[in-house]
Coordinates of C-alpha atoms and ligand atoms in Angstrom, one line a residue:
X129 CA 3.7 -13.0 9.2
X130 CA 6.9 -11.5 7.5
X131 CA 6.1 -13.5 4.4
X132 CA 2.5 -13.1 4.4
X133 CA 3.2 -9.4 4.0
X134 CA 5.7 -9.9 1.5
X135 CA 3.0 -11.8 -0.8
X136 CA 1.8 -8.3 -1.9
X137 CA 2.5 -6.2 -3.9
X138 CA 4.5 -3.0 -3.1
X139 CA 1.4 -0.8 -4.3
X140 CA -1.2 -2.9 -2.3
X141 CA -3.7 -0.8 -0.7
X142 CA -3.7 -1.6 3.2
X143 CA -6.3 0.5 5.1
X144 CA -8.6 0.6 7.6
X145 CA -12.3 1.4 7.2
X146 CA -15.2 3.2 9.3
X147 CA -18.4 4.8 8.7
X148 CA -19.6 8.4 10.2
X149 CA -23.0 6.9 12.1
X150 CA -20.4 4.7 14.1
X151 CA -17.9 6.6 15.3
X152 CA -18.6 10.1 14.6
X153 CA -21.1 11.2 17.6
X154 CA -21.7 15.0 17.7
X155 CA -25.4 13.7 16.6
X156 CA -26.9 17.0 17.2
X157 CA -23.8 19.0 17.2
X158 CA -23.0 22.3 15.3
X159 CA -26.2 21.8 12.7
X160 CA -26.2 18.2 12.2
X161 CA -29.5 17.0 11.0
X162 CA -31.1 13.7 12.1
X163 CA -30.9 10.4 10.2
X164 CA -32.6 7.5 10.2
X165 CA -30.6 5.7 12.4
X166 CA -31.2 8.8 14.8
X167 CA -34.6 8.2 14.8
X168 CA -34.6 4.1 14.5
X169 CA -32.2 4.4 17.7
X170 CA -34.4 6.5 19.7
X171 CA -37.5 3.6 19.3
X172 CA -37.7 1.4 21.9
X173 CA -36.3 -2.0 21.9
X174 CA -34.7 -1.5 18.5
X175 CA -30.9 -1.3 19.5
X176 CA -29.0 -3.5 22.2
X177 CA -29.3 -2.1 25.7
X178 CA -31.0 1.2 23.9
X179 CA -27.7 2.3 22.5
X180 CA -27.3 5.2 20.3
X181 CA -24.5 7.0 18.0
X182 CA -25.0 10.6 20.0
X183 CA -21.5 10.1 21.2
X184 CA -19.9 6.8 19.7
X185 CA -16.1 7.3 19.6
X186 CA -16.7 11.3 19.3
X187 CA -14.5 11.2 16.2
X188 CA -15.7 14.3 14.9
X189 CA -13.9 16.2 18.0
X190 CA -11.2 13.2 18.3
X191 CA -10.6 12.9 14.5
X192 CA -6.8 14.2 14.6
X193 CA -5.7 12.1 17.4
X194 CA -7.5 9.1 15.1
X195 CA -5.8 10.4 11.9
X196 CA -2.6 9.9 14.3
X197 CA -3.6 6.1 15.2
X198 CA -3.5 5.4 12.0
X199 CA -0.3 7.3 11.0
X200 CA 1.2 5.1 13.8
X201 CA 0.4 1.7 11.9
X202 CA 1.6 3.2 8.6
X203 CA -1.7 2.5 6.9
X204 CA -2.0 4.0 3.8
X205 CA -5.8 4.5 2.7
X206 CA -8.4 5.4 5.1
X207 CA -12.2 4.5 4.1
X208 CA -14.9 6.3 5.8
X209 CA -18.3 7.4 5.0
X210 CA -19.6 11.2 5.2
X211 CA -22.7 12.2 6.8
X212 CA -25.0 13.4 4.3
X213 CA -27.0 14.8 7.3
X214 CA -23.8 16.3 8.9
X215 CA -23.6 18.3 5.4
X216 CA -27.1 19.2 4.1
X217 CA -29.1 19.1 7.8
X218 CA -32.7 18.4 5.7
X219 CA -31.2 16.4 3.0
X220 CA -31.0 18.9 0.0
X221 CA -28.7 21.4 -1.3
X222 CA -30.4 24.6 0.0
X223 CA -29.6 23.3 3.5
X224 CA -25.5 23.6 3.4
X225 CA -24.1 23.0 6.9
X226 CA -20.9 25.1 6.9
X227 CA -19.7 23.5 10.1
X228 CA -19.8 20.0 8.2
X229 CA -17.8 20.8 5.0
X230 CA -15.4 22.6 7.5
X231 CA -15.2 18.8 9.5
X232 CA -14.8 16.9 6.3
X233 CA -11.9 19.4 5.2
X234 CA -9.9 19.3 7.8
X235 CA -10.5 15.4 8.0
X236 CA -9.4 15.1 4.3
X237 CA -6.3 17.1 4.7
X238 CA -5.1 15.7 7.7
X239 CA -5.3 12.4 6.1
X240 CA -3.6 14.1 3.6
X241 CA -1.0 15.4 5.9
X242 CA -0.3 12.0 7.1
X243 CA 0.2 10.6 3.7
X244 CA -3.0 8.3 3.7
X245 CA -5.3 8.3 0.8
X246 CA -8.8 9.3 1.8
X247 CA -11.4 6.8 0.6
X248 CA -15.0 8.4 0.7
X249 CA -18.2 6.5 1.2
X250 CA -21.0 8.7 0.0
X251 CA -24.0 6.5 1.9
X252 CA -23.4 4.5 4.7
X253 CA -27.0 3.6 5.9
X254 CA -27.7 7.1 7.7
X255 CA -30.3 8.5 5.0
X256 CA -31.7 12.1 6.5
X257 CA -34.7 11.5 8.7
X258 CA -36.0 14.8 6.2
X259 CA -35.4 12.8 3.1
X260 CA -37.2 9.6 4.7
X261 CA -40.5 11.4 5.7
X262 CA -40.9 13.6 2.9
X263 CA -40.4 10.9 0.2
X264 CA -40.2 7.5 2.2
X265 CA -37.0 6.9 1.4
X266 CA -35.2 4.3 -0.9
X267 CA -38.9 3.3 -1.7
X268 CA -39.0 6.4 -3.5
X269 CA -37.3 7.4 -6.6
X270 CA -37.2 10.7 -6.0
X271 CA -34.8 9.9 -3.6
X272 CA -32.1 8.5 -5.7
X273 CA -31.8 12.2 -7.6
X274 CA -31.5 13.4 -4.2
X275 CA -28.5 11.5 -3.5
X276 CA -27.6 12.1 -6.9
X277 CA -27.6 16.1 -6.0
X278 CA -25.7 15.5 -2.5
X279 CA -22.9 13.3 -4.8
X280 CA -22.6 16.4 -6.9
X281 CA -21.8 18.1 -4.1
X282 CA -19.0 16.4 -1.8
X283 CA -17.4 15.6 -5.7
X284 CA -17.9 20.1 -5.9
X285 CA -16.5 20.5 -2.3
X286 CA -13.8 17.6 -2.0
X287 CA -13.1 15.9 -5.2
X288 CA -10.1 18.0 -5.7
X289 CA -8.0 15.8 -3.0
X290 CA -10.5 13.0 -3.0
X291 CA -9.8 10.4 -5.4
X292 CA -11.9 7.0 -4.6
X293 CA -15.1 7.4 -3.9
X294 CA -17.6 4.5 -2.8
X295 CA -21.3 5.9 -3.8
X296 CA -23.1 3.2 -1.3
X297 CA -22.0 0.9 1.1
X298 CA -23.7 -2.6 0.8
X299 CA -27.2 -1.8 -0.4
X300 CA -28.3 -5.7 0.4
X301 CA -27.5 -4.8 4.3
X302 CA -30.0 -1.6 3.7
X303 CA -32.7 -3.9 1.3
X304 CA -32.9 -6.9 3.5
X305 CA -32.2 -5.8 6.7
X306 CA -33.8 -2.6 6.9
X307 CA -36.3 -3.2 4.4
X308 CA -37.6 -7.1 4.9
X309 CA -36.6 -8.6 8.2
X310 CA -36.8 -4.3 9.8
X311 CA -33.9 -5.1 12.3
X312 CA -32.1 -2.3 11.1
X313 CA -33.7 1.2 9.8
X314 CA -35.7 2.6 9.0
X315 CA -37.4 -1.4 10.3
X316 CA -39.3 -1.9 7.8
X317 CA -40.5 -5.5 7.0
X318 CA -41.9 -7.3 3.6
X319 CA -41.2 -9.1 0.8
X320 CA -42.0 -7.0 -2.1
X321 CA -40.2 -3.6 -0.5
X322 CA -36.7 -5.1 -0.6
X323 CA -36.6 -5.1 -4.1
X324 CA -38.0 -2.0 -4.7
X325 CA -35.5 0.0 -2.3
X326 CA -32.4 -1.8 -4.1
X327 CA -33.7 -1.0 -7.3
X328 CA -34.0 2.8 -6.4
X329 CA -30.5 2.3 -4.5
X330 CA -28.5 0.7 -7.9
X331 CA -30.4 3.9 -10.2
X332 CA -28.6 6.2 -6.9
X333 CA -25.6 4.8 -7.2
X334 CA -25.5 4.6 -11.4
X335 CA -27.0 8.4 -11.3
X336 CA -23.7 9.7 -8.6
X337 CA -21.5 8.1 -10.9
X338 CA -23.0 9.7 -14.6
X339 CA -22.6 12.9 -12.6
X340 CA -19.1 12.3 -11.6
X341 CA -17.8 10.7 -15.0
X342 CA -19.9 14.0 -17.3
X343 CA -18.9 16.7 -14.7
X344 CA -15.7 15.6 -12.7
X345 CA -13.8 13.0 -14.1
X346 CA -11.6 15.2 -16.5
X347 CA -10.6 17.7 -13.9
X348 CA -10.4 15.7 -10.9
X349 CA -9.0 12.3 -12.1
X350 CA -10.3 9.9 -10.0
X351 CA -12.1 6.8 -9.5
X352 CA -15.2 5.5 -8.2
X353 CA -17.3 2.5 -7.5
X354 CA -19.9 0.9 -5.3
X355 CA -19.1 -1.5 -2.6
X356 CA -21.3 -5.0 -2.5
X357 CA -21.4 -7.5 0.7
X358 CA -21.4 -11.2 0.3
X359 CA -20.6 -14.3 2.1
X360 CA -19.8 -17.3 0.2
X361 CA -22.4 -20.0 0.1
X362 CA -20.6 -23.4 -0.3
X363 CA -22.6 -26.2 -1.4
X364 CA -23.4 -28.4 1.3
X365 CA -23.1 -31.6 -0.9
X366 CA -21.7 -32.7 -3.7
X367 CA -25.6 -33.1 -5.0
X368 CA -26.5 -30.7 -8.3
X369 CA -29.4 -29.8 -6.5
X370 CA -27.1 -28.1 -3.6
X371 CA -24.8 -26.8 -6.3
X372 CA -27.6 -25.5 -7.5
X373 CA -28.9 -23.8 -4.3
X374 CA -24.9 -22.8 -3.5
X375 CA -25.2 -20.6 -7.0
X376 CA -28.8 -19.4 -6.2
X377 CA -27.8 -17.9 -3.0
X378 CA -25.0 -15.9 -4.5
X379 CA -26.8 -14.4 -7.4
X380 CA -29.3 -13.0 -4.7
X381 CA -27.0 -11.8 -2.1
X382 CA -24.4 -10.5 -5.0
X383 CA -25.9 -10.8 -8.1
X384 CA -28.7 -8.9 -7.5
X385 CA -26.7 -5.7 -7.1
X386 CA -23.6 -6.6 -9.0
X387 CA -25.3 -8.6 -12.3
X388 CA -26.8 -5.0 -13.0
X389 CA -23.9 -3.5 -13.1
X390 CA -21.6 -5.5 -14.7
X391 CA -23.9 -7.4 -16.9
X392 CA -27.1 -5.0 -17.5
X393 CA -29.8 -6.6 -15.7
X394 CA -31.1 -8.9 -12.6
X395 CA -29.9 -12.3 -12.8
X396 CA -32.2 -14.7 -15.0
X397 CA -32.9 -16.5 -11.5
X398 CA -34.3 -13.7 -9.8
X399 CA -36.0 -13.0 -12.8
X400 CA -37.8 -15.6 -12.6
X401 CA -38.1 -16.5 -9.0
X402 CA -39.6 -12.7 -7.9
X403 CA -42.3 -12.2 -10.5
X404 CA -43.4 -8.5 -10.7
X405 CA -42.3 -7.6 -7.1
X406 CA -38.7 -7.3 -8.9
X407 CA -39.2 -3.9 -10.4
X408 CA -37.5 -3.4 -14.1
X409 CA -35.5 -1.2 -15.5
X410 CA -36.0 0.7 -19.0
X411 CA -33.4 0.8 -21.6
X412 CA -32.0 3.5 -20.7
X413 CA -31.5 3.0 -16.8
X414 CA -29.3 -0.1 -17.8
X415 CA -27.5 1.5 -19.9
X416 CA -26.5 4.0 -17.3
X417 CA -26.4 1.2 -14.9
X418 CA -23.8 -0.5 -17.4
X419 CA -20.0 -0.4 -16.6
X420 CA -20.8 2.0 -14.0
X421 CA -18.2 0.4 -11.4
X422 CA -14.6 1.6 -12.0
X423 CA -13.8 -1.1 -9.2
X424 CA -15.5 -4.1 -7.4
X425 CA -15.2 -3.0 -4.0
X426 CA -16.0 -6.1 -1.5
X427 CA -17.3 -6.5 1.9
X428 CA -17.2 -10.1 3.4
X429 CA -16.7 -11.9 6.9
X430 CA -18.5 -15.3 6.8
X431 CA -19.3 -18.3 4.8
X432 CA -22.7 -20.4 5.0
X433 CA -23.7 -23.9 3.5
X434 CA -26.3 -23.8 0.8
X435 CA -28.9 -26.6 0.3
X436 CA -32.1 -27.1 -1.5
X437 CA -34.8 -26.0 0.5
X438 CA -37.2 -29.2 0.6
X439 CA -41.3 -28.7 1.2
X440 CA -41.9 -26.0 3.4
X441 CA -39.9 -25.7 6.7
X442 CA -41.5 -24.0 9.8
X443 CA -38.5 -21.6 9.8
X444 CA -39.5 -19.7 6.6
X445 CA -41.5 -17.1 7.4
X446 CA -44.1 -15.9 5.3
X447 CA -43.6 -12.1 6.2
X448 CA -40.4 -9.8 6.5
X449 CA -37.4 -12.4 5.5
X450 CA -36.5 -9.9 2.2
X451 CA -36.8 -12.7 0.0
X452 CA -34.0 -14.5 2.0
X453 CA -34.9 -18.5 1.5
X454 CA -38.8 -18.1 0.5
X455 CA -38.0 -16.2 -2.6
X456 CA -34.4 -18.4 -3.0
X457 CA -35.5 -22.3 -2.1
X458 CA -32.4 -23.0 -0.5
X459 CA -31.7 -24.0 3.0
X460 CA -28.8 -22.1 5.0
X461 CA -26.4 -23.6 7.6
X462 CA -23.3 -23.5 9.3
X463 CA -20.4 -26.6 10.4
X464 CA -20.6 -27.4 13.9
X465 CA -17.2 -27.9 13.3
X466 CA -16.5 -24.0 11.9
X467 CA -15.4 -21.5 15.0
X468 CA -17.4 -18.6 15.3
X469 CA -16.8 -14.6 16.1
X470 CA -18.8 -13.3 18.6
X471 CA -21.6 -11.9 15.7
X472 CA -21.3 -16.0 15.5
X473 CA -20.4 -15.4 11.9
X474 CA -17.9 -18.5 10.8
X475 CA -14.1 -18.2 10.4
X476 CA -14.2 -19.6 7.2
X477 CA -10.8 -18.2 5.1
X478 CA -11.5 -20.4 2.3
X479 CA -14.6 -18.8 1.7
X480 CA -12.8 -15.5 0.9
X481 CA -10.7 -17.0 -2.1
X482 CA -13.8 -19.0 -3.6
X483 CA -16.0 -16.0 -3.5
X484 CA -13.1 -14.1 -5.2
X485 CA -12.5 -16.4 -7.4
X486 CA -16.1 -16.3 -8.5
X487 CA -16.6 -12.5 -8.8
X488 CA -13.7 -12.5 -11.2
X489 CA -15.0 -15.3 -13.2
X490 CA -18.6 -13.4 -13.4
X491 CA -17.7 -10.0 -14.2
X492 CA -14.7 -10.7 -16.0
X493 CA -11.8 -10.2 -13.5
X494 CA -12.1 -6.5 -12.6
X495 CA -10.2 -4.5 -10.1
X496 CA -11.8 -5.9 -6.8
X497 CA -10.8 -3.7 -3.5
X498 CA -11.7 -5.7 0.0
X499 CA -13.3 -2.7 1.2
X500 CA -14.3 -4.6 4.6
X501 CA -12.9 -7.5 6.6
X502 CA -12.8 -8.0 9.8
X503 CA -14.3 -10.0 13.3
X504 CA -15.2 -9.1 16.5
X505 CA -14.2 -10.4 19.9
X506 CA -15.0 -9.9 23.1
X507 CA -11.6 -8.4 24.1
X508 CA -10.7 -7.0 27.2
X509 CA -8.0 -4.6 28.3
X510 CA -5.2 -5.7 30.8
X511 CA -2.8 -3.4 32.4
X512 CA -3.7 -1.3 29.0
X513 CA -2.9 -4.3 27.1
X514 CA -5.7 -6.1 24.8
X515 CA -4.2 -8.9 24.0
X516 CA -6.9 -10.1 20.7
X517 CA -4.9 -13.4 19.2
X518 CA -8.0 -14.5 17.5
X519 CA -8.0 -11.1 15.4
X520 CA -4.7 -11.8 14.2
X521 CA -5.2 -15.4 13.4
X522 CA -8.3 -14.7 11.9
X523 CA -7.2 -11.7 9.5
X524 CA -3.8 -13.4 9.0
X525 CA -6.4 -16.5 7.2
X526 CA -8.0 -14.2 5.1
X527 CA -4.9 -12.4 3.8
X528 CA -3.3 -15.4 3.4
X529 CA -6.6 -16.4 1.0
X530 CA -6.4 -13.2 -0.9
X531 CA -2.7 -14.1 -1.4
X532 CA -4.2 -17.2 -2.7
X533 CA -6.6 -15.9 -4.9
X534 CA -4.5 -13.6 -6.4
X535 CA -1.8 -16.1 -7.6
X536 CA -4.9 -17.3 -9.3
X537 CA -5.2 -14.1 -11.5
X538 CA -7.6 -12.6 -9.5
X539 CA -6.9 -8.7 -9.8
X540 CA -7.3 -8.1 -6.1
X541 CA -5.7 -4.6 -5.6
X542 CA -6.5 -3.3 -1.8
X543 CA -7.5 -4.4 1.9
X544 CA -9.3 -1.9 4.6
X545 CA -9.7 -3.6 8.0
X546 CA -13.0 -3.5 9.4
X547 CA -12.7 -1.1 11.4
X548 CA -9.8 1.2 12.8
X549 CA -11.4 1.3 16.3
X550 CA -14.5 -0.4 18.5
X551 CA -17.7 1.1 17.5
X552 CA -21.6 1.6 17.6
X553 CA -22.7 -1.6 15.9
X554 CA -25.6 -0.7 14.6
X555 CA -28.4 -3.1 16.2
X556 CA -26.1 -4.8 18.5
X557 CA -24.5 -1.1 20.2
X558 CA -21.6 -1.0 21.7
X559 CA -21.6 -4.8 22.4
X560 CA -19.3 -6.1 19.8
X561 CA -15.9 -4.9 19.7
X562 CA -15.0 -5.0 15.4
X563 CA -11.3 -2.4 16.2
X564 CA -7.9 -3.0 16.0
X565 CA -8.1 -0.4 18.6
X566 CA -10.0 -0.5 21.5
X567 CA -12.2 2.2 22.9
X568 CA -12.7 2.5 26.3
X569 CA -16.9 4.2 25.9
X570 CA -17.1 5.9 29.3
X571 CA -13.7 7.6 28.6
X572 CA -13.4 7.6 24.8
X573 CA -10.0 6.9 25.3
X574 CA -8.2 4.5 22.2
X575 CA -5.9 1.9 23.1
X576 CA -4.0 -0.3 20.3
X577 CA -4.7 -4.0 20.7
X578 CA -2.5 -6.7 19.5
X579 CA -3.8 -7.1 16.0
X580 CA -2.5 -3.0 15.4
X581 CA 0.4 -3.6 15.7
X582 CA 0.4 -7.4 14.5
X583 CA -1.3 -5.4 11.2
X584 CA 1.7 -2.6 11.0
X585 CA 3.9 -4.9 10.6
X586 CA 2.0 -6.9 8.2
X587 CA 1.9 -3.9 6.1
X588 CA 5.5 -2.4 6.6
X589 CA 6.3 -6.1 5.7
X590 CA 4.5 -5.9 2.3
X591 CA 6.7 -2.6 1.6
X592 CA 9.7 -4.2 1.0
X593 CA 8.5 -6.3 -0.9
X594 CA 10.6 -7.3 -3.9
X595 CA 9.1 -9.9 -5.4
X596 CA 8.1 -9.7 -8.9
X597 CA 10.4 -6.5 -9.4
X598 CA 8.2 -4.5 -6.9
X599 CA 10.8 -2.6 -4.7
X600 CA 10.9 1.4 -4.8
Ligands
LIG825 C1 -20.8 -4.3 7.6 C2 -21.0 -2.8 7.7 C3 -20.2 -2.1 8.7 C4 -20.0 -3.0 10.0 C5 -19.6 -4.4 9.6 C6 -19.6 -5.4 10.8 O1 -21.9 -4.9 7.0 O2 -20.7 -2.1 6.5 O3 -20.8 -0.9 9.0 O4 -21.0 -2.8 10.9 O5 -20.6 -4.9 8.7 O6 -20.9 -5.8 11.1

C-alpha cells in the first residue's frame, strides 16, 4: 500500500466527495426550498423503503465535526455539491436565503481552516421543485439561464476562496435515468426527452462557464469544469462487429456530453442513429460549448461487455430505456466470472485505465480529475469496528489502474472517494452503504471504517513521495 501511494505524485489531489441531497438533511430547515428530489421522494413507491433526504447524515448541523473527519485522514480537497434550493428557496435570484450563504460560508472556511481545498458542485440532481413546475425543467431552456444566473451567484458569494468548481454532476445520470427509464426524478420516461434535457444541461453548463471566464476569471483565478460518468464497455469478442458495439456504447454514455465539448458537436454516431429527436445546436452554442472544460472531471465504478445487438430481443423496451440499446444496437452484459458490489456493479480495475486511456486519446490528453470512485458494501459495525476489506481491495485496484494509466501519459491529476460517509442513495435510500465512514442513521453518529484509515495512509504515503524529484 506504501508503494501504491508513493506512485503519485506529491501534488496529487486525494479527496473525498459528497453531494448536498445526500447528506445534508435540514430539508425544510431555516428557508430551504424544495427540490425535486423532495418531491420525487415524497411519491409513493419511488425510493427504497420510502426513504427520504429530510435528515440524511444532518450535515448541515454536523458539518464541522465532518470537516474534522476529514482533517483526521489528511485529505486534501473536499468535493461537494451546493443546494441551489438551500440558496435561492424558488430557484431565482430574488429569492436569496441568507441562512444558506451563511451555511456554505462557514462550510468553505472551515475547509479552509483545515487546509482542504473546497471543490464545488453547482448541480447535483436537486433542481428546485419551483424551477421544475414553472418551466419543466431541463426540458426547458429557459432553465439553463436560470442556472446560469444561480452560477453567477455562488462565483459572486464564494469564488473568492473557491477555486474548482464542477457546473454539473453527470448529466447522463439526470438524462437517462430521470428522463427515459424515470427511476430517478423528476421520473420521467421516453425516448425523445433524454436528449432534449442533456442538450439544455451541456448549453447550462457552457452558459455558467462563459459567465465565470467574462466576469470572474481575472479576479478570482480559478478553474472550472463539468464532470461526466462512464463505465467502460469492453468488447465482448474479438469480432469488429462487438468492437464496433464496444465504441458505440462509449460515445453514447460519454461522447454524447463530452464530444460537445471537446470536439464541437454530437458524435457522428448519434448523429445518425437519433434522427431529429437529437436536438442541434446553432453556431454559435458550439462555439460557446467549445473548450468549455478547463478539466475532464470523471466519475466511474463499473465495466460492462458490449455486443452487437442481433434482431430484436424481448428485453428492449420500446418506451422509457433513454435510448439505452434501442437507440445504440448493442447488447450489454457482465462476466459471471467478475465479483460484484452490492449495486452489483462489477469490480473491474482494468476497466478504469482503458477508459482513461481512451478519454485522453479522444480529447487530446487533458487534465482528467477522478471526481468519483468508489463501491458499496454491506458493512457492519463490530464493537465500533467496520471492518470493510473489500473497500480497500477494491479502491487499492483502481488506484493501482490510475497508476497504470498514468505511466501511460495519461494526465490524470486528482482522486475524490465516493463518498466521505454512508448516505441517502438516491433510489435505493439508506440501503447501500458507499462511506469510508460509517453512519449509524438512527443516531447520526460517524464511525471510521477500515478503508479511512487504510486511505490516510495511502495518501500520507503519496506525500513523501520522491520520485521523479517530487519531495517538498
Ligand atoms: C454517482 C452519483 C453519486 C452517488 C454514486 C453512487 O452516480 O454522482 O451521487 O450516488 O453515483 O451511486
Amino acid at each position: 500500500m506504501i508503494e501504491l501511494g508513493k506512485k503519485f505524485p506529491k501534488d496529487f489531489i486525494w479527496g473525498t466527495a459528497t453531494s448536498a441531497y445526500q447528506i445534508e438533511g435540514a430539508a425544510a430547515v431555516d428557508g430551504r426550498g424544495p427540490s425535486i428530489w423532495d418531491t420525487f421522494c415524497q411519491q409513493h413507491g419511488r425510493v427504497f423503503n420510502g426513504d427520504t433526504g429530510d435528515v440524511a447524515c444532518d450535515h448541515y448541523h454536523r458539518y464541522q465535526e465532518d470537516v474534522a473527519l476529514m482533517a483526521d485522514m489528511g485529505v486534501k480537497a473536499y468535493r461537494f455539491s451546493i443546494s441551489w434550493s438551500r440558496l435561492l428557496p424558488n430557484g431565482k435570484t430574488d429569492s436569496l436565503n441568507q441562512s444558506g450563504v451563511d451555511f456554505y460560508n462557514n462550510l468553505i472556511d472551515e475547509c479552509l481552516k483545515h487546509g482542504i481545498t473546497p471543490w464545488v458542485t453547482l448541480y447535483h440532481w436537486d433542481l428546485p421543485d419551483a424551477i421544475e413546475v414553472e418551466t419543466d425543467g431541463w426540458l426547458d431552456r429557459r432553465t439553463a439561464d436560470l442556472f446560469a444566473d444561480y452560477a453567477n451567484l455562488c462565483f459572486e458569494l464564494f469564488g473568492d476562496r473557491v477555486k474548482n468548481w464542477i457546473t454539473l454532476n453527470e448529466p447522463w445520470v439526470v438524462a437517462v435515468l430521470g428522463y427515459g427509464q424515470g427511476v430517478f426524478a423528476p421520473g420521467r420516461q421516453s425516448n425523445s426527452e433524454p436528449y432534449q434535457a442533456a442538450h439544455n444541461l451541456l448549453l447550462a453548463h457552457a452558459l455558467a462557464v462563459n459567465v465565470y471566464r467574462n466576469k470572474f476569471l481575472e479576479t478570482q483565478k480559478g478553474q472550472i469544469g463539468i464532470t461526466n460518468n462512464c463505465d467502460w464497455r469492453e468488447p465482448k469478442t474479438h469480432s469488429r462487429e462487438d468492437k464496433k458495439a464496444a465504441q458505440i456504447a462509449l460515445e453514447f454514455f460519454l461522447g454524447w456530453f463530452a464530444d460537445p465539448i471537446y470536439l464541437g458537436d454530437y458524435p457522428q454516431c448519434m448523429r445518425e442513429r437519433v434522427g431529429n429527436r437529437l436536438p442541434k445546436f446553432t453556431d454559435e452554442e458550439k462555439a460557446l460549448l467549445k473548450h468549455s472544460s478547463d478539466f475532464f472531471g470523471l466519475n466511474h465504478y463499473t465495466t460492462m461487455y458490449a455486443a452487437k445487438q442481433h434482431g430484436s430481443s424481448e428485453n428492449l423496451s420500446v418506451f422509457g430505456n433513454g435510448g439505452l440499446s434501442e437507440d445504440q444496437g448493442v447488447q450489454l452484459s457482465v462476466d459471471p466470472e467478475w465479483a460484484l458490489t452490492d449495486m452489483q456493479w462489477a469490480v473491474v480495475p482494468w476497466g478504469c485505465s482503458k477508459l482513461l486511456k481512451w478519454i485522453a486519446e479522444r480529447y487530446g490528453n487533458p487534465p482528467i480529475y477522478i471526481t468519483e470512485n468508489g463501491c458499496a458494501y454491506d458493512d457492519t459495525i463490530k464493537e465500533g469496528r467496520v471492518d470493510d476489506e473489500e473497500r480497500q481491495n477494491f479502491m487499492a485496484l483502481y488506484i493501482e489502474e490510475c497508476s497504470n494509466a498514468m505511466s501511460c501519459g495519461v494526465d490524470l491529476r486528482g482522486y475524490f472517494a465516493w463518498s466521505l460517509m454512508d448516505n441517502f442513495e438516491w433510489a435505493m435510500g439508506y440501503s447501500k452503504r458507499f462511506g469510508l465512514h460509517y453512519v449509524d442513521f438512527s443516531t447520526g453518529q460517524r464511525v471510521a471504517k477500515e478503508s479511512a484509515k487504510w486511505y490516510s495512509r495511502l495518501i500520507a504515503s503519496s506525500n513523501v513521495n520522491t520520485k521523479l524529484g517530487m519531495t517538498a
